[in-house]
Amino acid sequence: RNEALIAEVDAARQELVQAREDNLRATLDGALLATQIEVLELVTGYAPVEGPGAVVTLTDAPVKEGEEGTDVEKVLDSDVQRAVNGLWSVGAEAIAVNGQRLTAQSAIRSAAGAILVNYRPLKPPYLVEAIGPADLADRFGRTPDAAELQGVSEQFGIGLEATPVDQVRLRPATAPLPAEGTVVGPEEGEAQ
């Protein structure tokens, strides 16, 4: 049901963008504004993007049948954060985790044993999809973050795989844009 609602939101957003474009492009000033909006939506994560890149897959360690795994055998929010930070550090231009597009306001946290991205709970495996240079997966593999994740993988059996991909398509962020004049910071309860 959630996926169907997301598809509806995407369709409504496309209609809104088209109506905005049609209205703004009617004048020269409007056309300039439309171009600025388009650029801002791309760099802030509020527009869909596609291109070459990489997918880093993180999986919980296998657990024997009838046994319950421990927290050290599970992917943690800090592991997802390392993958994301490593990809940003080597040229990723846009990133999503299990379909959740990251923006400057995104949070990767845990609560009650679940990993939350943009305050939405995710289930393993965790797919960190990134758009960037064609050799992004190789670049990521040489980062300190990848080395740290490799150590976690070897010590606790967590799965780690970085794969280059010819084409990645990332949906736009679904979180609402901040209202004009809104201040978000530690005083508003936002973690830094």
PDB file of C-alpha atoms in Angstrom:
ATOM      1  CA  ARG A   1       0.000   0.000   0.000  1.00  0.00           C
ATOM      2  CA  ASN A   2       2.864   2.336   0.880  1.00  0.00           C
ATOM      3  CA  GLU A   3       4.469   1.776  -2.536  1.00  0.00           C
ATOM      4  CA  ALA A   4       1.168   2.552  -4.268  1.00  0.00           C
ATOM      5  CA  LEU A   5       0.864   5.789  -2.301  1.00  0.00           C
ATOM      6  CA  ILE A   6       4.441   6.724  -3.169  1.00  0.00           C
ATOM      7  CA  ALA A   7       3.622   6.164  -6.847  1.00  0.00           C
ATOM      8  CA  GLU A   8       0.567   8.433  -6.476  1.00  0.00           C
ATOM      9  CA  VAL A   9       2.714  11.129  -4.859  1.00  0.00           C
ATOM     10  CA  ASP A  10       5.270  10.811  -7.672  1.00  0.00           C
ATOM     11  CA  ALA A  11       2.538  11.182 -10.305  1.00  0.00           C
ATOM     12  CA  ALA A  12       1.012  14.193  -8.521  1.00  0.00           C
ATOM     13  CA  ARG A  13       4.455  15.750  -8.181  1.00  0.00           C
ATOM     14  CA  GLN A  14       5.070  15.321 -11.912  1.00  0.00           C
ATOM     15  CA  GLU A  15       1.750  17.041 -12.679  1.00  0.00           C
ATOM     16  CA  LEU A  16       2.658  19.886 -10.324  1.00  0.00           C
ATOM     17  CA  VAL A  17       6.113  20.293 -11.880  1.00  0.00           C
ATOM     18  CA  GLN A  18       4.612  20.339 -15.373  1.00  0.00           C
ATOM     19  CA  ALA A  19       1.985  22.937 -14.397  1.00  0.00           C
ATOM     20  CA  ARG A  20       4.645  25.079 -12.723  1.00  0.00           C
ATOM     21  CA  GLU A  21       6.900  24.811 -15.780  1.00  0.00           C
ATOM     22  CA  ASP A  22       4.056  25.747 -18.142  1.00  0.00           C
ATOM     23  CA  ASN A  23       3.156  28.801 -16.056  1.00  0.00           C
ATOM     24  CA  LEU A  24       6.695  30.007 -15.439  1.00  0.00           C
ATOM     25  CA  ARG A  25       7.953  29.573 -18.983  1.00  0.00           C
ATOM     26  CA  ALA A  26       5.272  31.960 -20.262  1.00  0.00           C
ATOM     27  CA  THR A  27       7.553  34.932 -19.464  1.00  0.00           C
ATOM     28  CA  LEU A  28      11.305  35.538 -19.621  1.00  0.00           C
ATOM     29  CA  ASP A  29      11.509  36.209 -15.869  1.00  0.00           C
ATOM     30  CA  GLY A  30       9.470  33.083 -15.231  1.00  0.00           C
ATOM     31  CA  ALA A  31      11.729  31.007 -17.489  1.00  0.00           C
ATOM     32  CA  LEU A  32      14.801  32.187 -15.543  1.00  0.00           C
ATOM     33  CA  LEU A  33      13.080  31.315 -12.274  1.00  0.00           C
ATOM     34  CA  ALA A  34      12.060  27.891 -13.636  1.00  0.00           C
ATOM     35  CA  THR A  35      15.701  27.160 -14.509  1.00  0.00           C
ATOM     36  CA  GLN A  36      16.832  28.165 -11.012  1.00  0.00           C
ATOM     37  CA  ILE A  37      14.181  25.951  -9.425  1.00  0.00           C
ATOM     38  CA  GLU A  38      15.226  23.021 -11.609  1.00  0.00           C
ATOM     39  CA  VAL A  39      18.883  23.367 -10.545  1.00  0.00           C
ATOM     40  CA  LEU A  40      17.956  23.715  -6.863  1.00  0.00           C
ATOM     41  CA  GLU A  41      15.704  20.651  -6.970  1.00  0.00           C
ATOM     42  CA  LEU A  42      18.538  18.601  -8.448  1.00  0.00           C
ATOM     43  CA  VAL A  43      21.146  19.591  -5.875  1.00  0.00           C
ATOM     44  CA  THR A  44      18.780  19.314  -2.911  1.00  0.00           C
ATOM     45  CA  GLY A  45      17.380  15.881  -3.802  1.00  0.00           C
ATOM     46  CA  TYR A  46      13.865  17.020  -4.665  1.00  0.00           C
ATOM     47  CA  ALA A  47      14.065  15.946  -8.321  1.00  0.00           C
ATOM     48  CA  PRO A  48      14.512  12.449  -9.759  1.00  0.00           C
ATOM     49  CA  VAL A  49      17.952  11.693 -11.152  1.00  0.00           C
ATOM     50  CA  GLU A  50      19.556   8.887 -13.086  1.00  0.00           C
ATOM     51  CA  GLY A  51      22.995   7.984 -14.285  1.00  0.00           C
ATOM     52  CA  PRO A  52      25.916   5.626 -13.708  1.00  0.00           C
ATOM     53  CA  GLY A  53      27.124   4.850 -10.229  1.00  0.00           C
ATOM     54  CA  ALA A  54      27.371   2.128  -7.630  1.00  0.00           C
ATOM     55  CA  VAL A  55      25.303   0.055  -5.233  1.00  0.00           C
ATOM     56  CA  VAL A  56      26.718  -0.870  -1.844  1.00  0.00           C
ATOM     57  CA  THR A  57      24.775  -3.777  -0.350  1.00  0.00           C
ATOM     58  CA  LEU A  58      24.894  -4.420   3.395  1.00  0.00           C
ATOM     59  CA  THR A  59      23.336  -7.618   4.762  1.00  0.00           C
ATOM     60  CA  ASP A  60      22.954  -9.059   8.233  1.00  0.00           C
ATOM     61  CA  ALA A  61      25.185 -12.022   9.044  1.00  0.00           C
ATOM     62  CA  PRO A  62      23.548 -15.390   8.409  1.00  0.00           C
ATOM     63  CA  VAL A  63      21.982 -16.928  11.504  1.00  0.00           C
ATOM     64  CA  LYS A  64      21.648 -20.668  12.022  1.00  0.00           C
ATOM     65  CA  GLU A  65      18.115 -22.019  11.885  1.00  0.00           C
ATOM     66  CA  GLY A  66      16.451 -21.945  15.289  1.00  0.00           C
ATOM     67  CA  GLU A  67      18.929 -19.413  16.684  1.00  0.00           C
ATOM     68  CA  GLU A  68      18.419 -15.737  17.230  1.00  0.00           C
ATOM     69  CA  GLY A  69      21.110 -13.379  15.963  1.00  0.00           C
ATOM     70  CA  THR A  70      22.784 -10.823  18.171  1.00  0.00           C
ATOM     71  CA  ASP A  71      23.064  -7.118  17.493  1.00  0.00           C
ATOM     72  CA  VAL A  72      26.723  -7.484  16.498  1.00  0.00           C
ATOM     73  CA  GLU A  73      25.645  -9.748  13.638  1.00  0.00           C
ATOM     74  CA  LYS A  74      23.258  -7.139  12.253  1.00  0.00           C
ATOM     75  CA  VAL A  75      23.873  -4.127  10.078  1.00  0.00           C
ATOM     76  CA  LEU A  76      23.745  -1.027  12.258  1.00  0.00           C
ATOM     77  CA  ASP A  77      22.804   2.537  11.414  1.00  0.00           C
ATOM     78  CA  SER A  78      26.488   3.441  11.799  1.00  0.00           C
ATOM     79  CA  ASP A  79      27.345   0.894   9.073  1.00  0.00           C
ATOM     80  CA  VAL A  80      24.849   2.509   6.698  1.00  0.00           C
ATOM     81  CA  GLN A  81      26.245   5.931   7.640  1.00  0.00           C
ATOM     82  CA  ARG A  82      29.786   4.727   6.812  1.00  0.00           C
ATOM     83  CA  ALA A  83      28.678   3.478   3.398  1.00  0.00           C
ATOM     84  CA  VAL A  84      26.915   6.770   2.660  1.00  0.00           C
ATOM     85  CA  ASN A  85      29.823   8.911   3.898  1.00  0.00           C
ATOM     86  CA  GLY A  86      32.330   6.854   1.923  1.00  0.00           C
ATOM     87  CA  LEU A  87      30.317   7.284  -1.275  1.00  0.00           C
ATOM     88  CA  TRP A  88      29.913  11.048  -0.736  1.00  0.00           C
ATOM     89  CA  SER A  89      33.653  11.376  -0.107  1.00  0.00           C
ATOM     90  CA  VAL A  90      34.594   9.907  -3.492  1.00  0.00           C
ATOM     91  CA  GLY A  91      32.223  11.802  -5.731  1.00  0.00           C
ATOM     92  CA  ALA A  92      28.665  10.537  -5.311  1.00  0.00           C
ATOM     93  CA  GLU A  93      26.239  13.176  -6.546  1.00  0.00           C
ATOM     94  CA  ALA A  94      23.001  11.646  -5.217  1.00  0.00           C
ATOM     95  CA  ILE A  95      22.318   8.765  -2.815  1.00  0.00           C
ATOM     96  CA  ALA A  96      19.306   6.743  -1.662  1.00  0.00           C
ATOM     97  CA  VAL A  97      19.087   3.983   0.948  1.00  0.00           C
ATOM     98  CA  ASN A  98      16.420   1.375   0.159  1.00  0.00           C
ATOM     99  CA  GLY A  99      14.731   3.992  -2.001  1.00  0.00           C
ATOM    100  CA  GLN A 100      14.890   6.793   0.579  1.00  0.00           C
ATOM    101  CA  ARG A 101      16.615   9.725  -1.140  1.00  0.00           C
ATOM    102  CA  LEU A 102      19.087  11.563   1.040  1.00  0.00           C
ATOM    103  CA  THR A 103      18.973  15.338   1.411  1.00  0.00           C
ATOM    104  CA  ALA A 104      20.818  17.808   3.624  1.00  0.00           C
ATOM    105  CA  GLN A 105      18.121  17.174   6.241  1.00  0.00           C
ATOM    106  CA  SER A 106      18.193  13.370   6.111  1.00  0.00           C
ATOM    107  CA  ALA A 107      18.820  11.364   9.232  1.00  0.00           C
ATOM    108  CA  ILE A 108      20.138   7.804   9.426  1.00  0.00           C
ATOM    109  CA  ARG A 109      19.318   6.507  12.883  1.00  0.00           C
ATOM    110  CA  SER A 110      18.102   3.454  14.746  1.00  0.00           C
ATOM    111  CA  ALA A 111      15.121   2.930  17.006  1.00  0.00           C
ATOM    112  CA  ALA A 112      13.824  -0.261  18.585  1.00  0.00           C
ATOM    113  CA  GLY A 113      16.216  -2.379  16.542  1.00  0.00           C
ATOM    114  CA  ALA A 114      15.235  -0.865  13.191  1.00  0.00           C
ATOM    115  CA  ILE A 115      17.323   1.375  10.973  1.00  0.00           C
ATOM    116  CA  LEU A 116      15.488   4.576  10.065  1.00  0.00           C
ATOM    117  CA  VAL A 117      16.299   6.741   7.069  1.00  0.00           C
ATOM    118  CA  ASN A 118      14.335   9.966   6.820  1.00  0.00           C
ATOM    119  CA  TYR A 119      12.501   8.604   9.874  1.00  0.00           C
ATOM    120  CA  ARG A 120      11.160   5.643   7.884  1.00  0.00           C
ATOM    121  CA  PRO A 121      12.008   2.105   9.049  1.00  0.00           C
ATOM    122  CA  LEU A 122      13.916  -0.052   6.574  1.00  0.00           C
ATOM    123  CA  LYS A 123      14.370  -3.801   6.291  1.00  0.00           C
ATOM    124  CA  PRO A 124      17.535  -5.623   5.272  1.00  0.00           C
ATOM    125  CA  PRO A 125      19.243  -5.958   2.925  1.00  0.00           C
ATOM    126  CA  TYR A 126      20.275  -2.303   2.843  1.00  0.00           C
ATOM    127  CA  LEU A 127      20.921  -1.028  -0.673  1.00  0.00           C
ATOM    128  CA  VAL A 128      22.887   2.204  -0.755  1.00  0.00           C
ATOM    129  CA  GLU A 129      22.457   3.388  -4.348  1.00  0.00           C
ATOM    130  CA  ALA A 130      24.608   6.254  -5.564  1.00  0.00           C
ATOM    131  CA  ILE A 131      24.968   8.213  -8.774  1.00  0.00           C
ATOM    132  CA  GLY A 132      28.457   9.375  -9.625  1.00  0.00           C
ATOM    133  CA  PRO A 133      31.520   8.563 -11.706  1.00  0.00           C
ATOM    134  CA  ALA A 134      31.584   5.233 -13.531  1.00  0.00           C
ATOM    135  CA  ASP A 135      34.376   4.023 -11.203  1.00  0.00           C
ATOM    136  CA  LEU A 136      32.485   5.002  -8.013  1.00  0.00           C
ATOM    137  CA  ALA A 137      32.449   1.426  -6.646  1.00  0.00           C
ATOM    138  CA  ASP A 138      36.243   1.155  -7.033  1.00  0.00           C
ATOM    139  CA  ARG A 139      36.764   4.570  -5.454  1.00  0.00           C
ATOM    140  CA  PHE A 140      34.513   3.602  -2.553  1.00  0.00           C
ATOM    141  CA  GLY A 141      36.535   0.414  -2.025  1.00  0.00           C
ATOM    142  CA  ARG A 142      39.636   2.514  -1.321  1.00  0.00           C
ATOM    143  CA  THR A 143      38.030   4.722   1.347  1.00  0.00           C
ATOM    144  CA  PRO A 144      38.637   4.470   5.102  1.00  0.00           C
ATOM    145  CA  ASP A 145      34.886   3.921   5.479  1.00  0.00           C
ATOM    146  CA  ALA A 146      35.013   0.862   3.194  1.00  0.00           C
ATOM    147  CA  ALA A 147      38.048  -0.451   5.128  1.00  0.00           C
ATOM    148  CA  GLU A 148      36.120  -0.060   8.393  1.00  0.00           C
ATOM    149  CA  LEU A 149      33.101  -1.868   6.927  1.00  0.00           C
ATOM    150  CA  GLN A 150      35.365  -4.627   5.608  1.00  0.00           C
ATOM    151  CA  GLY A 151      36.714  -5.088   9.132  1.00  0.00           C
ATOM    152  CA  VAL A 152      33.163  -5.332  10.510  1.00  0.00           C
ATOM    153  CA  SER A 153      32.335  -7.812   7.760  1.00  0.00           C
ATOM    154  CA  GLU A 154      35.319 -10.014   8.580  1.00  0.00           C
ATOM    155  CA  GLN A 155      34.806  -9.854  12.342  1.00  0.00           C
ATOM    156  CA  PHE A 156      31.021 -10.255  12.535  1.00  0.00           C
ATOM    157  CA  GLY A 157      30.025 -11.825   9.189  1.00  0.00           C
ATOM    158  CA  ILE A 158      28.010  -8.880   7.914  1.00  0.00           C
ATOM    159  CA  GLY A 159      27.714  -8.910   4.138  1.00  0.00           C
ATOM    160  CA  LEU A 160      29.367  -6.083   2.187  1.00  0.00           C
ATOM    161  CA  GLU A 161      29.402  -5.730  -1.580  1.00  0.00           C
ATOM    162  CA  ALA A 162      30.114  -2.687  -3.748  1.00  0.00           C
ATOM    163  CA  THR A 163      29.003  -3.085  -7.350  1.00  0.00           C
ATOM    164  CA  PRO A 164      29.323  -0.677 -10.276  1.00  0.00           C
ATOM    165  CA  VAL A 165      26.095  -0.098 -12.188  1.00  0.00           C
ATOM    166  CA  ASP A 166      25.535   1.426 -15.616  1.00  0.00           C
ATOM    167  CA  GLN A 167      22.283   3.125 -14.694  1.00  0.00           C
ATOM    168  CA  VAL A 168      20.756   4.046 -11.344  1.00  0.00           C
ATOM    169  CA  ARG A 169      17.435   5.874 -11.049  1.00  0.00           C
ATOM    170  CA  LEU A 170      16.709   7.635  -7.782  1.00  0.00           C
ATOM    171  CA  ARG A 171      13.281   8.981  -6.917  1.00  0.00           C
ATOM    172  CA  PRO A 172      13.013  12.468  -5.449  1.00  0.00           C
ATOM    173  CA  ALA A 173      12.951  12.946  -1.708  1.00  0.00           C
ATOM    174  CA  THR A 174       9.455  12.625  -0.309  1.00  0.00           C
ATOM    175  CA  ALA A 175       9.974  14.684   2.843  1.00  0.00           C
ATOM    176  CA  PRO A 176       8.390  18.097   2.595  1.00  0.00           C
ATOM    177  CA  LEU A 177      10.591  21.071   1.838  1.00  0.00           C
ATOM    178  CA  PRO A 178      11.207  23.286   4.884  1.00  0.00           C
ATOM    179  CA  ALA A 179       8.817  26.205   5.173  1.00  0.00           C
ATOM    180  CA  GLU A 180      10.180  29.665   4.492  1.00  0.00           C
ATOM    181  CA  GLY A 181      11.812  31.056   7.617  1.00  0.00           C
ATOM    182  CA  THR A 182      11.968  27.654   9.328  1.00  0.00           C
ATOM    183  CA  VAL A 183      15.017  27.184  11.519  1.00  0.00           C
ATOM    184  CA  VAL A 184      16.152  23.607  11.969  1.00  0.00           C
ATOM    185  CA  GLY A 185      18.883  22.966  14.459  1.00  0.00           C
ATOM    186  CA  PRO A 186      19.719  21.481  17.852  1.00  0.00           C
ATOM    187  CA  GLU A 187      17.369  23.935  19.563  1.00  0.00           C
ATOM    188  CA  GLU A 188      14.506  22.505  17.482  1.00  0.00           C
ATOM    189  CA  GLY A 189      15.315  18.946  18.510  1.00  0.00           C
ATOM    190  CA  GLU A 190      17.240  18.046  15.330  1.00  0.00           C
ATOM    191  CA  ALA A 191      20.349  15.939  15.974  1.00  0.00           C
ATOM    192  CA  GLN A 192      23.571  17.172  14.395  1.00  0.00           C
TER     193      GLN A 192
END
